[in-house]
XYZ file of C-alpha atoms in Angstrom:
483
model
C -112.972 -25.644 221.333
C -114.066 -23.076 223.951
C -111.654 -20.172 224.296
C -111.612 -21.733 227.882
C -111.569 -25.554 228.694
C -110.152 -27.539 231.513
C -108.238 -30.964 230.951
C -106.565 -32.850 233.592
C -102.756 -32.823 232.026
C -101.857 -29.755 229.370
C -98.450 -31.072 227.396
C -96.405 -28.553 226.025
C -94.767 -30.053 222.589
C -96.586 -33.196 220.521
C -92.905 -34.459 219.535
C -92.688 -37.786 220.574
C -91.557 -37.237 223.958
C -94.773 -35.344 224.431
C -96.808 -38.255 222.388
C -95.595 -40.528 225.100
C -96.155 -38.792 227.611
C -100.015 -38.063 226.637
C -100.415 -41.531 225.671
C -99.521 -43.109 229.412
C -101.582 -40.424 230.927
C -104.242 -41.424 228.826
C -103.619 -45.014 229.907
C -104.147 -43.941 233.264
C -107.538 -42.425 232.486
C -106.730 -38.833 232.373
C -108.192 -36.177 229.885
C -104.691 -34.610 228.010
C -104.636 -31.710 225.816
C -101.612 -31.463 223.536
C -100.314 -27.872 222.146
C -97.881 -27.706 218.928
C -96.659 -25.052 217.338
C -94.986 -26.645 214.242
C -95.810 -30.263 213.048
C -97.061 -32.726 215.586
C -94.242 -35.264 215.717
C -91.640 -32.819 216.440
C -87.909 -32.170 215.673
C -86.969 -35.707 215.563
C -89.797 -36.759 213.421
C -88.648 -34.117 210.475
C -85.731 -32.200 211.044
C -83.243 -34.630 213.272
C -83.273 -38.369 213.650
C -85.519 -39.817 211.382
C -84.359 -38.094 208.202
C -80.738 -37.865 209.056
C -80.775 -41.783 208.932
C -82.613 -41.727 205.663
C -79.933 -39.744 204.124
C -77.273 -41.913 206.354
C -79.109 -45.437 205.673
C -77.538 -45.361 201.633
C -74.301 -43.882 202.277
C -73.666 -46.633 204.415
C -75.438 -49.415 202.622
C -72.635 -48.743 199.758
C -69.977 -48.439 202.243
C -70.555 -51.969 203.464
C -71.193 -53.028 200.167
C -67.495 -52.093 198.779
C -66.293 -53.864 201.995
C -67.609 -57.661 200.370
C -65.785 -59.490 197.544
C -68.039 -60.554 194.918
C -70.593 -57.589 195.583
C -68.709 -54.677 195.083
C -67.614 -55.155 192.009
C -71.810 -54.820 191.021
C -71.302 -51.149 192.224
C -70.804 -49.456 188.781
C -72.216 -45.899 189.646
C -71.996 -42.782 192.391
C -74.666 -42.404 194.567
C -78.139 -41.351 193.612
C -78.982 -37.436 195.487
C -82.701 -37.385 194.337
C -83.232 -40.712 195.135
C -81.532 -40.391 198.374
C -83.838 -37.184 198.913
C -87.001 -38.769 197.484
C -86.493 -41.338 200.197
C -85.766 -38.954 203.175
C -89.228 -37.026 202.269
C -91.180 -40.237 202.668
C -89.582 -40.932 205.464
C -90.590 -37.219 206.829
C -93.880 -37.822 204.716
C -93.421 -34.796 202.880
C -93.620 -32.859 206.071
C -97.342 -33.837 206.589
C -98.179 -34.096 210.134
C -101.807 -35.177 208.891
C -101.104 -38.650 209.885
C -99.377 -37.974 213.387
C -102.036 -35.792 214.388
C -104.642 -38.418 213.747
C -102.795 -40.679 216.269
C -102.799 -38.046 218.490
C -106.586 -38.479 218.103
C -106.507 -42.030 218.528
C -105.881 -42.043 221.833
C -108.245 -39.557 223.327
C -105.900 -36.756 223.445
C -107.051 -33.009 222.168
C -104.824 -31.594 219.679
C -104.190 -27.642 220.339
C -102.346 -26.201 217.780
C -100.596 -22.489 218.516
C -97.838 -20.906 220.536
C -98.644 -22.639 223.769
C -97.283 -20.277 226.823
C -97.650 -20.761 230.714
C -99.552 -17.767 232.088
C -99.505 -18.881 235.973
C -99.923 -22.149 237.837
C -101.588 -25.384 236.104
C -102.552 -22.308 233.380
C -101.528 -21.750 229.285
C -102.459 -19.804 226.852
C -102.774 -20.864 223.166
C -102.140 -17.856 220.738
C -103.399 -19.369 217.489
C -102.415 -18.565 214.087
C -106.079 -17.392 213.794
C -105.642 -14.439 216.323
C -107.751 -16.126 218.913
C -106.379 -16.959 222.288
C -107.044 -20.348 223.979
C -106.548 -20.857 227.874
C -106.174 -24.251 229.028
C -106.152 -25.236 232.543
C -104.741 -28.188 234.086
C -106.118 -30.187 237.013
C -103.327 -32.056 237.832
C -100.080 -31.077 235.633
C -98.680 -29.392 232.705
C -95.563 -31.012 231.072
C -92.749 -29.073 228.970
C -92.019 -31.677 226.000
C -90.381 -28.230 224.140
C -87.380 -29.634 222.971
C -83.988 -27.954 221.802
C -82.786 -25.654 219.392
C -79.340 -25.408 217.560
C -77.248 -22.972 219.478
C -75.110 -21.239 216.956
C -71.925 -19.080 218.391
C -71.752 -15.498 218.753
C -69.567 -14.893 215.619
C -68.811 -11.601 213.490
C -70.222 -12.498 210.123
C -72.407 -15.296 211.240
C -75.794 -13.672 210.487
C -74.760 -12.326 207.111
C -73.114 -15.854 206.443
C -76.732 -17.725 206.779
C -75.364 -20.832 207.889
C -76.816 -24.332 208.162
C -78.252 -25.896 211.174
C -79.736 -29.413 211.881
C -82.497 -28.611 209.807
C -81.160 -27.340 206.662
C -78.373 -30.098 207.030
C -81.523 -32.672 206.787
C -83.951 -31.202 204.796
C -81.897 -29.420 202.266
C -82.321 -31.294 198.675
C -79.246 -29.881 196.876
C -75.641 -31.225 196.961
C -73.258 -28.483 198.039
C -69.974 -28.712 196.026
C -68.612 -27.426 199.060
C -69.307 -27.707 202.730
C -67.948 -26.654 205.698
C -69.108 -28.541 209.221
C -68.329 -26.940 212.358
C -68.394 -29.656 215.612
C -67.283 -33.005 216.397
C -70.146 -33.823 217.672
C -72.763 -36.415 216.814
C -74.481 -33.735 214.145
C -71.252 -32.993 212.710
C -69.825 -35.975 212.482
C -73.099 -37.960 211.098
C -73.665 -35.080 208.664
C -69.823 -35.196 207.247
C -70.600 -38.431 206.733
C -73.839 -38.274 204.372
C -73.181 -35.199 202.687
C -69.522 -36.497 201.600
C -71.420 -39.879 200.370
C -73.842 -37.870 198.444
C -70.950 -35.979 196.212
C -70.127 -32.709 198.402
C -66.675 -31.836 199.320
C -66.251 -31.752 202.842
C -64.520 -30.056 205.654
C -64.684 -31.071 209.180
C -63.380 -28.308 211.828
C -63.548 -29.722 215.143
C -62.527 -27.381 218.195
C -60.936 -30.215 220.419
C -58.644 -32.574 220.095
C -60.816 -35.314 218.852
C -64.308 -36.206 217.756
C -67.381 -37.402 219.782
C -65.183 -36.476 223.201
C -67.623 -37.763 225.650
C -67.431 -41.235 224.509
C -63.698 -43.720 224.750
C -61.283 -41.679 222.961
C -60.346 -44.964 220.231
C -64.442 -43.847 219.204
C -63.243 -40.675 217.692
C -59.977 -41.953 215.847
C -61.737 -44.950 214.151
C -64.251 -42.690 212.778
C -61.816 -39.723 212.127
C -59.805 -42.251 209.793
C -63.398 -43.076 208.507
C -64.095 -39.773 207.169
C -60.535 -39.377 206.207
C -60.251 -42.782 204.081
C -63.746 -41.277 202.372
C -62.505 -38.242 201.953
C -63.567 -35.448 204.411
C -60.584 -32.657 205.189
C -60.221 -32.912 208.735
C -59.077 -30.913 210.999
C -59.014 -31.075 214.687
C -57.613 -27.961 217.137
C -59.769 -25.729 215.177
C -61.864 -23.045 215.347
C -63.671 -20.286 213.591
C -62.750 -16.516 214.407
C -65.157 -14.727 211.349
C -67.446 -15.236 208.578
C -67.290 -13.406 205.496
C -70.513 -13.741 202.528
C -71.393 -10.569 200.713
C -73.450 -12.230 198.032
C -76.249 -14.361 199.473
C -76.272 -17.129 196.727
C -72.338 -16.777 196.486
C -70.026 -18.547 199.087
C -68.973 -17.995 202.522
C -65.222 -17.612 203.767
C -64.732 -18.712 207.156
C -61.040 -17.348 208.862
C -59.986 -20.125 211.161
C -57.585 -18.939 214.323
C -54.732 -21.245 212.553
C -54.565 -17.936 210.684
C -55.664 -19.848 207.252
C -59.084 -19.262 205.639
C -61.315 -21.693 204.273
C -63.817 -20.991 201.432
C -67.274 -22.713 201.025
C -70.403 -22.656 199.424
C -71.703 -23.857 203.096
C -71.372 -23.918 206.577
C -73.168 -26.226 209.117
C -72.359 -25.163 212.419
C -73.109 -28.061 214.661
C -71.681 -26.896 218.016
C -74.746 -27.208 220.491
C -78.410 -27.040 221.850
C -80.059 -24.874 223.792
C -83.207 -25.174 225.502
C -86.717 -23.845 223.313
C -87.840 -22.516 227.268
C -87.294 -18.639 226.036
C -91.183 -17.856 225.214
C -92.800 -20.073 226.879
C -94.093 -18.200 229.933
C -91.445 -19.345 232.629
C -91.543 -16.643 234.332
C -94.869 -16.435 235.118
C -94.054 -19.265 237.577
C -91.136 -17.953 238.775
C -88.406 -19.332 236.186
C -85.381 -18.252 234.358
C -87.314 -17.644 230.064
C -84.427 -19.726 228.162
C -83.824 -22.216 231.364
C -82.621 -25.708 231.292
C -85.286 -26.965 234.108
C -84.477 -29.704 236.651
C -86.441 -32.349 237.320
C -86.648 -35.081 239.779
C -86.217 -38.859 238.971
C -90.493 -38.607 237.912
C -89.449 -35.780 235.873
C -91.246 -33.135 238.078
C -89.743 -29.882 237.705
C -87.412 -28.955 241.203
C -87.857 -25.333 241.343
C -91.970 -25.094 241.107
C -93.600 -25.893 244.317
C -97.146 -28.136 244.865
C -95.111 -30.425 242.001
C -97.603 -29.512 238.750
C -94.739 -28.358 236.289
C -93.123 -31.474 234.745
C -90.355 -31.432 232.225
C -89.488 -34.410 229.743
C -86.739 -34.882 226.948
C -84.027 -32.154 226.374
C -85.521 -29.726 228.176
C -84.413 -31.362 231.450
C -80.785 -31.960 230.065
C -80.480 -34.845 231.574
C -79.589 -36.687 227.885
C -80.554 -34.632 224.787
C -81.230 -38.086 223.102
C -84.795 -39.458 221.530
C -85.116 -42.098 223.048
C -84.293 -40.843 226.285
C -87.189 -38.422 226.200
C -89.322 -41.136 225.263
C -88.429 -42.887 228.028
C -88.806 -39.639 230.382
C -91.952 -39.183 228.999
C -93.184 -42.481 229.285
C -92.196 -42.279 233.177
C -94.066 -38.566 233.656
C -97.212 -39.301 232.357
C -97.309 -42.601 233.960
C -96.357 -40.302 237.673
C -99.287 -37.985 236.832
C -101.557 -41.033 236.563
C -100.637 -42.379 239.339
C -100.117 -39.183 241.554
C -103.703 -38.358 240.329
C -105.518 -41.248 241.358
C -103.471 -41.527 244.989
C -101.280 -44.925 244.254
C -97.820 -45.429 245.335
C -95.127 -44.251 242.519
C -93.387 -48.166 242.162
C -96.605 -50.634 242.534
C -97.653 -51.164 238.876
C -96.911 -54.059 236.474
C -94.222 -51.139 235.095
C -92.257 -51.297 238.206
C -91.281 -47.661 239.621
C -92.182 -44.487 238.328
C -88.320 -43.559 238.221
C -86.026 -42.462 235.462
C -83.571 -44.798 237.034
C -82.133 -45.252 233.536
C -80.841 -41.551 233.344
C -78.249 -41.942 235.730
C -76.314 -45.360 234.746
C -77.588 -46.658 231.417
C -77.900 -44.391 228.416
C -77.564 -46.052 225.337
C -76.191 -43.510 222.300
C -75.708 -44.621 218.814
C -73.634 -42.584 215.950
C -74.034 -43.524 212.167
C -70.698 -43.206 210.752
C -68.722 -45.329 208.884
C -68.016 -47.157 210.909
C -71.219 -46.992 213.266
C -70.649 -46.177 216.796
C -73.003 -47.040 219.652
C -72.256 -47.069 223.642
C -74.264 -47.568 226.685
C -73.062 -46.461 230.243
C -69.760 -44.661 231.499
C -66.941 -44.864 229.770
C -63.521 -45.885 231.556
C -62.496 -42.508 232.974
C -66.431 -41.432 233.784
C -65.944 -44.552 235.649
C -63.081 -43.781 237.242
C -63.981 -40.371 238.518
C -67.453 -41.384 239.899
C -65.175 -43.772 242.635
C -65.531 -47.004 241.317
C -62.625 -49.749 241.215
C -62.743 -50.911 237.106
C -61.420 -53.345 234.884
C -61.322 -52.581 231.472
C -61.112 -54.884 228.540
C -60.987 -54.325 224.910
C -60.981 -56.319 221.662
C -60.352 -56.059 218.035
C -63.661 -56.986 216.181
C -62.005 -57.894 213.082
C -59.664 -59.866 214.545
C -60.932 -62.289 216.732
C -64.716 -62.484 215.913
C -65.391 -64.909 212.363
C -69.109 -63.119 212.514
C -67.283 -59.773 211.563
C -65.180 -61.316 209.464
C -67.643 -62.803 207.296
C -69.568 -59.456 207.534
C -67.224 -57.499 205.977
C -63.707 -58.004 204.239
C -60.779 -56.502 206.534
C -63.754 -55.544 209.279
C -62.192 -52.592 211.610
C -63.517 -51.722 214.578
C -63.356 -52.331 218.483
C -65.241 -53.056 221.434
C -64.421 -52.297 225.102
C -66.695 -53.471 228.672
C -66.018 -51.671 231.665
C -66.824 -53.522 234.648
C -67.280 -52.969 238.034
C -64.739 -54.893 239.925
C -66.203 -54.821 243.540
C -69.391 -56.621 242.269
C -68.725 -57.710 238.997
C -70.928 -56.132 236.612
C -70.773 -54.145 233.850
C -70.794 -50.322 233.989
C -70.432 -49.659 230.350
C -70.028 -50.907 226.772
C -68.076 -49.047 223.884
C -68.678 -50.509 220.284
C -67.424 -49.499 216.577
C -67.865 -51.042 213.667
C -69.766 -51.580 210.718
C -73.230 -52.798 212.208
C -72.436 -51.763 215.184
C -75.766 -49.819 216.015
C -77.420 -53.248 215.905
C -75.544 -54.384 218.825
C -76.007 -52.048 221.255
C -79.439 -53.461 223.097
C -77.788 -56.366 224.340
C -75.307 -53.910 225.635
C -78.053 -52.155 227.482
C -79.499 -54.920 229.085
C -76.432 -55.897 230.666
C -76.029 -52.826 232.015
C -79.385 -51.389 232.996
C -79.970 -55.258 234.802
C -76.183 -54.764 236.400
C -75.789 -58.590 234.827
C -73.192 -60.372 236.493
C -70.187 -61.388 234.661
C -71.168 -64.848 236.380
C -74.206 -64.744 234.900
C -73.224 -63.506 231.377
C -71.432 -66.231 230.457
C -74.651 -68.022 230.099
C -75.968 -65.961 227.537
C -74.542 -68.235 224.602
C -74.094 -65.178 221.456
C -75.198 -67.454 218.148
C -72.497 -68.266 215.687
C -71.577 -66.824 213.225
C -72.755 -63.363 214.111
C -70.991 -60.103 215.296
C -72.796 -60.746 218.611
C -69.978 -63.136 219.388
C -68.156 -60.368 220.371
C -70.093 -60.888 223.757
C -67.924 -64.363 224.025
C -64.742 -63.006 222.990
C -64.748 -59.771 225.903
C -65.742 -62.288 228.387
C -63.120 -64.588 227.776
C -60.270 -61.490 227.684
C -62.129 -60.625 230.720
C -61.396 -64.163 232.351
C -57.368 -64.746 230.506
C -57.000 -61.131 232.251
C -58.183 -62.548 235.576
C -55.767 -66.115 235.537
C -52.654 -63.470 234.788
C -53.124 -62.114 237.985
């Protein structure tokens, strides 16, 4: 490549976020260039969702097994680690990016790999391992698809303690005998839950009162006694005042502010992201280096005037989820195409050019045991954004036979939240084993703002867990003859 070329769209980031963005610009005819740094494919690809379900996918796979009569009783050993690893790296193949570059190739799109950094309007520079700098200009846009870091805490003693992040939580391949994780978040509670299944000893310090606080409170307990019945030391209200490690390869003391210490061989602090915007040329447009940057419903960046800078996935922070900045991308690079040849924004076959979905209908899934999943607002988000709600829960276990035949003694819950005015749904909480599974049908009612009318009508098939659908409506309806 020249050390000076012209496309019409320069994407910042080949995760998949940027992958979908290129490849709907590149639907719409445009010429994309694509910069990476690391591995085309991105965080999720190697260091976040796909191979924290690979470790996850056996952990749980026993768990439901030892929750069936007849089967577990065939379990007669612990858990495999190098087996469990073997299949995480080919799942991450190897950390190879050979194959996801190729695609890149695929569809039209030039692969730029280097430090890619704005250096004015519609204009970045690629500093290449090589030495050589490569400018790229952009006719019509440049999108940030940069992702997020782990933001660790300003601690004494957290430097010297070398503690784990996302990434050495997935693609470590040795078994700490003991390990501490700091957050109740989705990290720290997914990662308590595979490295306890794969043989460590495990401590889980959450700062708050519960775990995974932005979802219905009964979401936290259920999987709080989950990692309690498998073992994980708890403990909620807690937080971590210093680090002590003086050997590198010995352990790490952490002094909690319950004025007790706890002693480790690691720590995983899972307490945050923040935004990878701190070198790449923000201000050269006028922009806070380190930024969150907010975007419009296209995904256009607010603060950048003529509209060129777009931002997709968690640099926006509208939902630091996959799928999400899939879906943001997906929406961008179809608003470049059609911004670029002059069409109106909501006249395609993909209806409007909108992350609509951002807003009302995030879907968020948690692999635990049990599984979590929820789409929406919960009943309080509800609440406080002026709506007039219903709420109505049910005990999976006890009233659906799909459950039930699922798993011995299933445990878990499920809880609608709909909009009374109108009579839709405005979100769905589920937990339970297999829950994950269930949470698209959950999504559709509440992205389409179904009708409880009109729900009834979607007959779930006997005997499955998806009869849970049935068994909220009709608490829905006994709730409605009390009155």
């Amino acid at each position: 490549m020249a050390s000076d070329a012209e496309f019409d769209v320069v994407i910042l980031g080949a995760g998949p976020i940027g992958q979908n963005a290129a490849e709907r610009a590149r639907a719409a005819g445009l010429q994309v260039a694509m910069v990476e740094r690391e591995l085309v494919g991105g965080e999720c690809s190697y260091w976040a969702c796909v191979p924290s379900k690979a470790l996850l996918r056996p952990v749980l796979a026993l768990a439901d097994v030892r929750r069936v009569d007849g089967a577990r009783e065939a379990v007669t050993g612990p858990i495999d680690p190098p087996g469990v690893f073997g299949r995480r790296n080919r799942y991450v193949t190897n950390w190879d990016d050979s194959a996801q570059a190729d695609w890149v190739a695929g569809i039209g799109a030039t692969l730029v790999r280097g430090h890619g950094r704005l250096s004015g309007a519609r204009v970045v520079t690629v500093s290449k391992s090589s030495g050589e700098d490569v400018t790229l200009r952009a006719r019509h846009a440049v999108v940030v698809c940069t992702g997020s870091r782990s933001a660790l805490p300003e601690l004494p003693g957290i430097v010297e303690a070398r503690p784990w992040t996302n990434r050495h939580a997935t693609d470590s391949s040795h078994v700490p005998g003991r390990l501490a994780v700091v957050g109740g978040g989705g990290v720290g509670v997914e990662m308590a839950t595979a490295w306890r299944g794969l043989g460590a000893s495990v401590t889980l310090l959450a700062r708050g009162s519960g775990l995974l606080p932005r979802m219905e409170p009964f979401v936290g307990e259920l999987i709080g006694r989950g990692l309690q019945d498998a073992g994980v030391d708890l403990r909620l209200g807690v937080s971590v005042r210093t680090l002590h490690r003086s050997d590198p390869a010995g352990p790490v003391t952490l002094e909690l502010d319950d004025n007790t210490e706890l002693t480790v061989d690691e720590v995983l602090f899972a307490t945050g992201r923040a935004p990878l915007t701190d070198d790449i040329g923000l201000d050269t447009v006028g922009l806070e280096p380190g930024s969150w940057l907010e975007v419009d419903d296209t995904c256009r960046v607010k603060a950048v005037s003529e509209g060129w800078l777009y931002a997709a996935g968690d640099v926006n922070h509208r939902a630091l989820l996959t799928h999400q900045g899939k879906y943001q991308g997906r929406i961008a690079g179809a608003a470049i195409g059609a911004r670029a040849a002059g069409t109106p924004l909501d006249t395609t076959p993909w209806g409007t050019h909108a992350t609509t979905a951002d807003h009302f209908a995030v879907p968020q899934a948690f692999f635990t045991d049990p599984e979590a999943a929820a789409v929406g607002l919960t009943a309080e988000q509800a609440v406080q954004a002026g709506h007039r709600v219903r709420t109505v829960d049910i005990e999976i276990g006890e009233v659906v036979m799909g459950a039930k035949l699922h798993a011995d003694g299933y445990r878990g819950r499920a809880r609608m939240v709909v909009e009374e005015d109108q009579r839709y749904l405005l979100g769905v909480t589920l937990v339970g084993p297999g829950a994950t599974e269930l949470l698209h049908s959950a999504t559709i009612a509440v992205a389409g703002q179904v009708p409880i009318a009109r729900l009834w009508h979607a007959v779930p098939c006997f005997p499955t867990i998806s009869e849970l659908w049935l068994r909220l409506l009709e608490a829905y309806r006994d709730a409605d003859n009390r009155e």
